[in-house]
Coordinates of C-alpha atoms and ligand atoms in Angstrom, one line a residue:
M1 CA 87.3 94.7 91.5
R2 CA 87.7 95.1 87.8
I3 CA 86.7 98.4 86.3
Q4 CA 86.6 98.9 82.7
L5 CA 85.2 101.1 80.1
D6 CA 82.1 99.7 78.2
S7 CA 81.3 101.4 74.9
Q8 CA 78.1 99.6 74.2
P9 CA 74.7 101.3 74.7
Y10 CA 74.0 101.4 78.3
A11 CA 70.6 99.8 77.9
S12 CA 71.8 96.6 76.3
I13 CA 74.5 96.1 79.2
Q14 CA 73.9 92.9 81.1
A15 CA 74.6 93.5 84.9
D16 CA 73.1 93.2 88.5
A17 CA 72.7 96.8 88.7
L18 CA 73.0 99.9 86.3
V19 CA 73.6 103.1 88.5
T20 CA 73.2 106.7 87.4
Y21 CA 72.5 110.0 89.3
V22 CA 69.9 112.6 89.4
F23 CA 70.1 116.3 90.1
D24 CA 67.7 118.0 92.4
G25 CA 65.3 120.8 90.7
D26 CA 63.1 121.0 87.7
N27 CA 65.9 119.3 85.3
R28 CA 65.3 116.0 87.1
L29 CA 64.2 114.0 84.4
D30 CA 66.4 115.7 81.5
G31 CA 68.6 114.3 78.8
L32 CA 69.5 110.6 79.8
L33 CA 67.0 110.5 82.4
A34 CA 64.4 111.2 80.2
D35 CA 65.5 108.5 77.9
I36 CA 65.3 106.1 80.9
D37 CA 61.8 107.3 81.7
R38 CA 60.5 106.6 78.5
S39 CA 61.7 103.2 78.3
Q40 CA 60.1 102.9 82.1
T41 CA 56.9 104.4 80.2
G42 CA 57.0 107.4 82.6
G43 CA 57.7 105.3 85.7
L44 CA 60.3 107.8 86.9
A45 CA 58.0 110.7 86.3
A46 CA 55.5 109.2 88.8
L47 CA 58.3 108.7 91.4
V48 CA 59.1 112.4 91.1
T49 CA 55.6 113.2 91.2
S50 CA 55.2 111.3 94.5
G51 CA 58.2 112.7 96.1
E52 CA 60.1 109.5 96.2
L53 CA 62.7 110.7 93.6
T54 CA 64.1 114.2 94.5
G55 CA 67.8 114.4 93.2
K56 CA 68.7 115.3 96.9
A57 CA 72.4 114.6 97.5
L58 CA 73.0 110.8 98.0
E59 CA 69.4 109.8 98.1
L60 CA 68.9 106.2 96.9
V61 CA 66.2 104.9 94.5
L62 CA 66.3 101.3 93.5
L63 CA 64.1 100.0 91.0
H64 CA 64.0 96.1 90.2
Y65 CA 63.6 94.6 86.6
P66 CA 63.5 98.1 84.9
Q67 CA 61.8 98.1 81.5
G68 CA 63.9 98.5 78.5
L69 CA 67.3 97.8 80.2
E70 CA 69.3 94.7 80.3
A71 CA 70.4 95.4 83.8
K72 CA 68.4 93.7 86.7
R73 CA 68.2 96.7 88.8
L74 CA 68.2 100.4 88.2
L75 CA 69.7 102.5 91.0
L76 CA 69.4 106.5 90.8
V77 CA 71.7 108.3 93.2
G78 CA 70.8 112.1 94.0
A79 CA 73.5 114.5 93.1
G80 CA 72.1 117.6 94.4
K81 CA 71.8 120.8 92.7
R82 CA 73.4 120.9 88.9
E83 CA 74.7 124.5 90.0
K84 CA 76.8 123.3 93.0
F85 CA 77.8 119.8 91.3
A86 CA 81.5 119.4 90.7
V87 CA 83.1 116.2 88.9
G88 CA 84.7 115.1 92.2
D89 CA 81.3 114.5 93.5
L90 CA 81.2 111.5 91.5
R91 CA 83.5 110.0 94.2
K92 CA 80.9 110.0 96.5
I93 CA 78.0 109.0 94.3
A94 CA 79.9 106.1 92.9
G95 CA 80.9 105.0 96.5
T96 CA 77.8 105.1 97.8
A97 CA 76.4 103.0 95.2
A98 CA 78.8 100.7 95.4
R99 CA 78.5 100.3 99.0
Y100 CA 74.6 100.0 98.9
L101 CA 74.6 97.3 96.3
K102 CA 77.4 95.3 97.5
S103 CA 75.4 94.4 100.5
R104 CA 72.6 93.5 98.3
G105 CA 75.0 90.8 96.7
V106 CA 75.6 92.7 93.4
K107 CA 78.5 91.2 91.4
K108 CA 78.4 93.2 88.3
M109 CA 77.6 96.7 88.2
V110 CA 77.6 99.6 85.5
F111 CA 78.2 103.1 86.3
L112 CA 76.5 105.3 83.6
T113 CA 77.9 109.0 83.6
R114 CA 75.8 111.9 82.4
E115 CA 76.0 114.3 79.8
G116 CA 78.3 116.9 81.8
E117 CA 80.9 114.3 82.9
R118 CA 82.5 112.3 80.2
G119 CA 86.0 112.8 80.0
A120 CA 89.3 111.7 82.3
D121 CA 88.3 113.6 85.5
A122 CA 85.1 111.9 85.8
A123 CA 86.6 108.4 85.0
Q124 CA 89.3 109.0 87.7
A125 CA 86.6 110.0 90.1
V126 CA 84.4 107.3 89.7
T127 CA 87.4 104.8 89.9
E128 CA 88.6 106.2 93.2
G129 CA 85.1 106.4 94.6
L130 CA 84.4 102.8 93.8
L131 CA 87.6 101.4 95.1
V132 CA 87.7 103.5 98.3
A133 CA 84.2 102.3 99.0
E134 CA 85.4 98.8 98.8
F135 CA 87.5 98.7 101.9
E136 CA 86.2 97.1 105.0
S137 CA 87.9 96.7 108.4
D138 CA 87.1 92.8 108.3
K139 CA 90.6 91.6 108.4
Y140 CA 90.4 89.9 111.7
R141 CA 86.8 88.6 111.4
S142 CA 86.3 85.1 110.7
E143 CA 83.3 85.8 108.8
K144 CA 83.5 88.6 106.2
K145 CA 80.8 91.3 106.1
N146 CA 79.9 91.7 102.5
K147 CA 80.8 90.1 99.5
A148 CA 82.6 92.2 97.0
I149 CA 81.3 93.6 93.7
E150 CA 83.6 91.8 91.0
S151 CA 83.4 94.1 88.0
V152 CA 82.2 97.6 87.1
S153 CA 81.5 98.8 83.7
L154 CA 82.0 102.6 83.0
A155 CA 79.5 103.7 80.4
G156 CA 78.4 106.7 78.7
F157 CA 82.0 107.9 78.4
D158 CA 83.4 109.8 75.5
N159 CA 84.7 106.8 73.4
G160 CA 86.6 109.0 71.3
Q161 CA 88.9 109.7 74.4
G162 CA 89.6 105.9 75.0
D163 CA 93.5 106.0 75.9
A164 CA 92.7 109.2 78.2
L165 CA 90.1 107.5 80.1
N166 CA 91.9 104.2 80.5
S167 CA 94.9 106.0 82.0
A168 CA 92.6 108.0 84.1
I169 CA 91.1 104.7 85.5
E170 CA 94.7 103.6 86.1
R171 CA 95.7 106.6 87.8
G172 CA 92.4 106.2 90.1
R173 CA 93.2 102.8 90.8
V174 CA 96.5 103.4 92.0
I175 CA 95.6 106.4 94.1
A176 CA 92.6 104.6 95.8
E177 CA 94.7 101.5 96.3
S178 CA 97.4 103.4 97.9
Q179 CA 95.0 105.1 100.2
N180 CA 93.5 101.6 101.1
F181 CA 97.0 100.5 101.8
A182 CA 97.1 103.1 104.2
R183 CA 93.9 102.3 105.5
D184 CA 95.0 98.9 106.4
L185 CA 98.1 99.9 108.1
I186 CA 96.1 102.3 110.3
N187 CA 93.7 99.7 111.3
E188 CA 96.4 97.4 112.6
P189 CA 96.5 97.0 116.2
S190 CA 99.4 97.9 118.0
N191 CA 100.6 94.2 118.9
R192 CA 100.5 93.5 115.0
L193 CA 102.0 96.8 114.1
T194 CA 105.2 97.8 116.4
P195 CA 107.8 100.4 114.7
R196 CA 109.7 97.4 113.6
M197 CA 106.8 95.8 111.8
L198 CA 105.6 99.1 110.2
A199 CA 109.3 99.3 109.2
A200 CA 109.1 95.9 107.6
R201 CA 105.7 96.5 105.8
A202 CA 106.9 99.6 104.5
E203 CA 110.1 98.3 103.4
A204 CA 108.4 95.4 101.4
M205 CA 106.0 97.8 99.6
A206 CA 109.3 99.9 98.6
K207 CA 110.6 96.9 97.1
E208 CA 107.5 95.9 95.1
V209 CA 107.0 99.3 93.7
G210 CA 110.5 100.4 93.1
L211 CA 111.0 103.0 95.6
G212 CA 114.4 103.4 97.5
V213 CA 114.2 102.2 101.3
E214 CA 116.5 102.6 104.1
I215 CA 115.2 101.8 107.9
L216 CA 117.4 103.1 110.6
D217 CA 117.5 101.1 113.5
D218 CA 118.1 102.1 117.2
R219 CA 121.9 102.3 117.0
K220 CA 121.7 104.4 114.0
I221 CA 119.2 106.8 115.3
T222 CA 121.5 107.1 118.5
E223 CA 124.4 107.8 116.4
L224 CA 122.4 110.5 114.6
K225 CA 121.6 112.1 118.3
M226 CA 117.8 112.1 117.5
G227 CA 117.2 113.0 121.1
A228 CA 113.5 113.9 120.9
L229 CA 112.8 110.5 119.1
L230 CA 114.7 108.5 121.6
A231 CA 113.0 110.5 124.6
V232 CA 109.8 109.1 123.5
A233 CA 111.0 105.7 122.7
Q234 CA 112.8 105.2 125.9
G235 CA 109.7 104.3 127.9
S236 CA 109.1 101.3 125.6
V237 CA 110.7 97.8 125.3
E238 CA 110.1 98.1 121.5
P239 CA 112.9 100.0 119.9
P240 CA 112.2 102.8 117.6
R241 CA 112.7 102.9 113.9
V242 CA 113.1 105.6 111.3
I243 CA 111.5 104.7 107.8
V244 CA 113.0 106.5 105.0
L245 CA 111.3 106.0 101.5
R246 CA 112.9 107.5 98.2
Y247 CA 111.5 108.2 95.0
E248 CA 113.7 109.7 92.3
P249 CA 112.7 110.7 88.7
L250 CA 114.3 109.1 85.8
T251 CA 116.0 112.2 84.7
P252 CA 116.3 114.6 87.7
R253 CA 116.4 118.3 86.8
P254 CA 119.2 120.2 88.5
G255 CA 117.8 122.9 90.9
A256 CA 114.3 121.0 91.0
P257 CA 112.8 121.1 94.5
V258 CA 113.0 118.1 96.5
L259 CA 109.8 117.3 98.6
G260 CA 110.1 115.9 102.0
L261 CA 107.2 114.1 103.6
V262 CA 107.3 113.5 107.3
G263 CA 104.8 111.4 109.1
K264 CA 104.0 110.8 112.7
G265 CA 104.6 107.2 113.4
V266 CA 103.6 106.6 117.0
T267 CA 102.2 103.0 117.0
F268 CA 100.6 103.4 120.3
D269 CA 100.3 106.3 122.5
T270 CA 99.4 105.6 126.2
G271 CA 100.5 109.3 127.0
G272 CA 103.6 108.0 128.7
I273 CA 103.9 109.2 132.3
S274 CA 101.2 111.8 131.7
I275 CA 98.9 109.0 131.1
K276 CA 95.7 109.0 128.9
P277 CA 92.3 108.0 130.5
A278 CA 91.3 104.4 129.6
D279 CA 88.2 105.8 127.9
N280 CA 88.9 105.3 123.9
M281 CA 92.8 104.7 124.6
E282 CA 92.3 101.7 122.2
K283 CA 92.1 104.4 119.6
M284 CA 95.6 105.4 120.1
K285 CA 96.7 102.4 117.8
Y286 CA 96.1 104.7 114.8
D287 CA 98.7 107.3 116.1
M288 CA 100.9 106.3 113.4
G289 CA 98.3 107.8 110.8
G290 CA 100.5 110.4 109.5
A291 CA 103.4 107.7 108.8
A292 CA 100.8 105.6 107.1
T293 CA 99.6 108.7 105.1
M294 CA 103.2 109.2 103.7
I295 CA 103.8 105.6 103.0
G296 CA 100.7 105.4 101.0
A297 CA 101.2 108.6 99.0
M298 CA 104.8 107.3 98.1
R299 CA 103.3 104.2 97.2
A300 CA 101.0 106.1 94.8
L301 CA 104.0 108.5 93.5
A302 CA 105.9 105.4 92.7
F303 CA 103.5 104.7 90.2
L304 CA 102.7 108.1 89.0
K305 CA 106.2 109.2 88.4
P306 CA 106.2 113.1 89.3
S307 CA 109.2 115.0 87.9
I308 CA 110.7 115.9 91.0
S309 CA 112.7 114.0 93.9
V310 CA 110.4 112.9 96.9
I311 CA 111.8 111.7 100.3
A312 CA 109.4 110.2 102.9
V313 CA 110.7 110.1 106.6
M314 CA 108.6 108.6 109.4
P315 CA 110.0 108.1 112.7
A316 CA 108.4 105.2 114.3
T317 CA 107.9 104.4 118.3
E318 CA 105.5 103.4 121.1
N319 CA 104.7 106.2 123.7
M320 CA 104.6 104.1 126.9
P321 CA 104.9 104.7 130.6
G322 CA 107.6 102.2 131.2
G323 CA 110.5 102.4 133.9
R324 CA 112.8 104.2 131.9
A325 CA 110.2 106.5 130.6
Q326 CA 110.7 110.2 130.4
K327 CA 109.1 112.3 133.0
P328 CA 107.3 115.8 133.0
G329 CA 110.1 118.3 133.4
D330 CA 112.8 116.3 131.7
V331 CA 114.8 118.1 129.4
Q332 CA 115.8 116.7 126.0
V333 CA 118.2 117.6 123.2
A334 CA 116.7 117.3 119.7
M335 CA 118.8 116.2 116.8
S336 CA 119.0 119.9 115.6
G337 CA 120.4 120.8 119.1
K338 CA 117.3 122.7 120.4
T339 CA 116.6 121.8 123.8
I340 CA 113.1 120.7 124.7
E341 CA 111.5 120.9 128.4
V342 CA 108.7 118.1 128.5
I343 CA 105.7 119.5 130.2
N344 CA 103.4 116.6 129.1
T345 CA 104.7 113.3 127.9
D346 CA 101.5 112.9 125.9
A347 CA 102.7 115.9 123.7
E348 CA 105.0 113.3 121.9
G349 CA 103.9 113.3 118.5
R350 CA 105.8 116.9 118.0
M351 CA 109.0 115.5 119.5
V352 CA 109.1 112.6 116.8
L353 CA 108.2 115.0 114.3
A354 CA 111.1 117.3 115.6
D355 CA 113.6 115.0 114.7
G356 CA 111.9 113.7 111.4
V357 CA 112.1 117.2 110.2
T358 CA 115.6 117.7 110.9
Y359 CA 116.6 114.5 109.5
A360 CA 114.6 115.4 106.0
K361 CA 116.4 118.8 106.1
K362 CA 119.9 116.8 106.4
L363 CA 118.8 114.7 103.5
G364 CA 118.4 117.9 101.3
V365 CA 114.7 118.4 101.0
T366 CA 113.7 122.0 99.9
H367 CA 109.9 121.7 101.0
I368 CA 108.4 119.9 103.7
I369 CA 104.8 118.4 104.4
D370 CA 104.2 116.7 107.8
A371 CA 101.3 114.7 108.6
A372 CA 100.4 113.9 112.1
T373 CA 97.5 112.9 114.4
L374 CA 98.9 115.7 116.6
T375 CA 96.2 117.2 118.9
G376 CA 92.8 116.6 120.4
A377 CA 92.4 120.7 120.0
I378 CA 92.0 120.1 116.1
Q379 CA 88.7 118.1 116.8
V380 CA 87.6 121.0 119.0
A381 CA 88.4 123.7 116.1
L382 CA 87.0 121.4 113.2
A383 CA 85.4 118.5 114.3
N384 CA 85.9 115.7 111.9
V385 CA 85.2 117.8 109.0
H386 CA 88.2 119.4 107.7
V387 CA 91.8 118.3 108.3
G388 CA 93.7 121.2 109.9
A389 CA 96.5 122.9 107.5
F390 CA 99.2 125.0 108.9
G391 CA 102.0 126.3 106.9
T392 CA 104.4 129.0 106.2
P393 CA 105.1 130.8 104.0
R394 CA 101.1 131.4 103.2
E395 CA 101.5 131.2 99.6
Y396 CA 103.1 127.5 99.8
L397 CA 100.1 126.6 102.2
D398 CA 97.7 128.2 99.5
Q399 CA 99.2 126.3 96.7
F400 CA 98.5 123.0 98.8
L401 CA 95.0 124.0 99.7
E402 CA 94.4 124.2 95.7
S403 CA 95.4 120.7 95.6
A404 CA 93.3 119.8 98.4
K405 CA 90.4 121.2 96.7
S406 CA 91.0 119.3 93.2
A407 CA 91.6 116.0 95.3
G408 CA 88.2 116.6 97.1
E409 CA 89.5 116.5 100.5
K410 CA 88.3 119.2 103.0
M411 CA 91.2 121.2 104.7
W412 CA 91.0 124.4 106.5
P413 CA 93.8 126.9 107.1
M414 CA 94.8 127.4 110.6
P415 CA 96.7 130.4 112.3
M416 CA 100.4 130.5 112.6
D417 CA 100.8 134.1 114.6
E418 CA 103.7 134.7 116.7
E419 CA 101.6 134.7 119.8
F420 CA 101.2 131.0 119.5
Q421 CA 105.3 130.9 119.5
E422 CA 105.7 132.8 122.8
M423 CA 103.4 130.2 124.5
I424 CA 106.1 127.6 123.7
K425 CA 108.8 129.5 125.2
S426 CA 110.3 127.6 128.2
N427 CA 111.7 128.8 131.6
I428 CA 114.7 126.6 131.2
A429 CA 115.1 125.3 127.9
D430 CA 114.8 126.4 124.3
I431 CA 111.0 125.5 124.1
R432 CA 108.4 123.7 125.8
N433 CA 106.5 120.7 124.4
T434 CA 103.0 122.4 125.2
G435 CA 101.7 125.6 125.2
S436 CA 101.5 127.9 128.1
G437 CA 97.9 129.4 129.0
K438 CA 94.7 128.5 127.6
G439 CA 93.7 127.2 124.2
G440 CA 95.4 127.4 120.8
G441 CA 96.7 123.8 121.1
A442 CA 96.6 122.7 117.8
S443 CA 98.6 126.2 116.7
T444 CA 101.1 125.9 119.4
G445 CA 101.6 122.1 118.5
A446 CA 102.3 123.3 114.9
W447 CA 104.7 126.1 116.0
F448 CA 106.7 123.5 117.9
I449 CA 107.0 121.7 114.5
K450 CA 107.8 124.9 112.7
E451 CA 110.8 125.5 115.1
F452 CA 112.7 122.6 113.5
A453 CA 111.4 123.3 109.8
E454 CA 112.8 127.0 110.3
E455 CA 112.7 129.0 107.2
T456 CA 112.0 125.6 104.8
P457 CA 108.7 126.1 103.4
W458 CA 106.5 123.9 105.3
I459 CA 103.2 122.4 105.5
H460 CA 101.6 120.7 108.7
L461 CA 98.4 118.8 108.5
D462 CA 96.9 117.8 112.0
I463 CA 94.9 114.6 110.8
A464 CA 93.8 113.9 114.5
A465 CA 90.2 114.1 114.1
T466 CA 89.9 113.1 110.4
C467 CA 92.2 110.1 110.0
W468 CA 89.5 107.9 111.8
V469 CA 85.8 108.0 111.7
D470 CA 83.5 106.2 114.1
E471 CA 80.5 106.9 112.2
G472 CA 80.5 105.4 108.6
R473 CA 79.5 107.5 105.5
P474 CA 77.4 106.1 102.9
W475 CA 80.5 106.3 100.7
L476 CA 83.0 105.2 103.5
A477 CA 83.6 102.3 106.0
K478 CA 84.1 103.6 109.7
G479 CA 87.2 103.4 110.8
P480 CA 90.6 104.6 108.9
T481 CA 90.0 107.2 106.2
G482 CA 93.4 107.5 104.5
V483 CA 92.5 111.2 104.3
A484 CA 95.4 113.6 102.9
I485 CA 96.9 111.2 100.6
R486 CA 95.3 112.4 97.5
S487 CA 96.0 115.9 98.1
I488 CA 99.8 115.2 98.8
V489 CA 99.5 113.1 95.5
D490 CA 98.1 115.7 93.6
F491 CA 100.5 118.5 94.8
A492 CA 103.7 116.4 94.3
M493 CA 102.5 115.8 90.7
K494 CA 102.2 119.6 90.4
L495 CA 105.2 120.9 92.2
Ligands
LIG501 N1 97.9 111.4 119.8 C1 97.5 112.7 120.6 C2 96.5 113.3 119.7 C3 95.3 112.6 119.3 C4 94.1 112.7 120.2 C5 94.9 111.9 118.3 C6 93.0 112.1 119.8 C7 93.9 111.5 117.8 C8 92.5 111.4 118.6 C9 98.6 113.5 121.0 O1 100.0 112.6 121.0 C10 98.2 114.1 122.0 O2 98.1 113.2 123.1 N2 98.2 115.3 122.2 C11 97.8 116.0 123.4 C12 98.6 117.5 123.5 C13 98.7 118.0 124.7 C14 99.2 117.1 125.8 C15 99.4 119.2 124.7 C16 96.4 116.5 123.2 O3 96.0 116.9 122.3 O4 95.6 116.4 124.3
LIG502 ZN1 100.0 111.7 122.9
LIG503 ZN1 100.3 110.9 119.9

């Protein structure tokens, strides 16, 4: 999809469809909308009267051959109340319009921005919305569902800011394409994305965009004594890998923070000997969503060039119930030297992250963010609405939540009280891999990882319920979402 600024008056741009948005309330037909209404000789006012055009969030009203416009269609998208509106809402508006119009065979679309949103933030949000909406899970379908929109003109923007707008479009493209890159990985079935294949995909991407890359194979992993990762991997015939991606700024500042991104890369989670029920087990191909998130974030950072170093560590393995698989009750020694009593082999994500976090610290990171499809419990707490965000110290987490806000991703701070730490004490080892007692599963999982992050500022994102959606949204195809990438990228750019 080509996306470019167009400084012509909107009415004279030829296209299959012109899209703009309408606010809910008495001001529905003000400003630009009043002008369009005049060229429709009051047609829009009539739609308001009939109740067809209310401006409610994401309402769609399509007019064919609108008078006074060169475009063949006019699509009005509801934007909700003006007071509640934020520039970031343009992502959903543009995405909803694109998904609606592409299913109607539209090839050339114009997105007309309104009076309040003519700057770089708006251009970036629209670009992200359009490109994220483009993604479909049809890679393995012989007949593709929809034809793609070929080009979008952005109209109504502040022409005086041409350079800033063009770089905002470029930034939006990098971020959205990185999000889609991750979504493609998350979608891959486990027979087409083993730990080795995930490593190869990450390596190829890194070489293409100029990131440093190192793949640790099973021999190296053994040499490093990554006992927690190896314990999970031993039930599978597929060997594990640790993927390391590095971004270095051109002129590194001495004493600057080094951000560590750690992603759970379980390419399939059967549960191991504590095997999962068959219902929905096929979904466990997306248990590498955390790793994909970090790979996607690194791809974006390679283009956006933050001023700090970033090192991503993705431990990748299958969790299988093979003859050599670990068993409940086994005690494992993690790379850090801590001993782990394995109560449930299905709590494998925290084990692979334990060694991922330890290794990232060994590589010199000063701050950590991990992302993982870690617990079913996070779905109980937050449904698929928010990412569960844990972290210490609290100020570090708050700083991250600010980035989530500006990236338009819903994240909710979760508790890290010491009572949860009590619940992962073991009778025979340093810690156990599940919480004793009832409830708090997302927090005990987080505490397990913190046992390895220790005093390093650390954030844990539990994306188990948000990394994949079973129902499509008007602006997003069902399946992998690529959630958290935008927030992580925003955070890395500001750290
Ligand atoms: N990969 C799962 C978590 C998960 C569940 C991700 C649903 C996506 C959708 C994780 O490895 C797991 O099985 N967690 C267990 C932990 C429990 C045994 C303490 C869980 O949440 O049930
Ligand atoms: Zn599991
Ligand atoms: Zn898992």
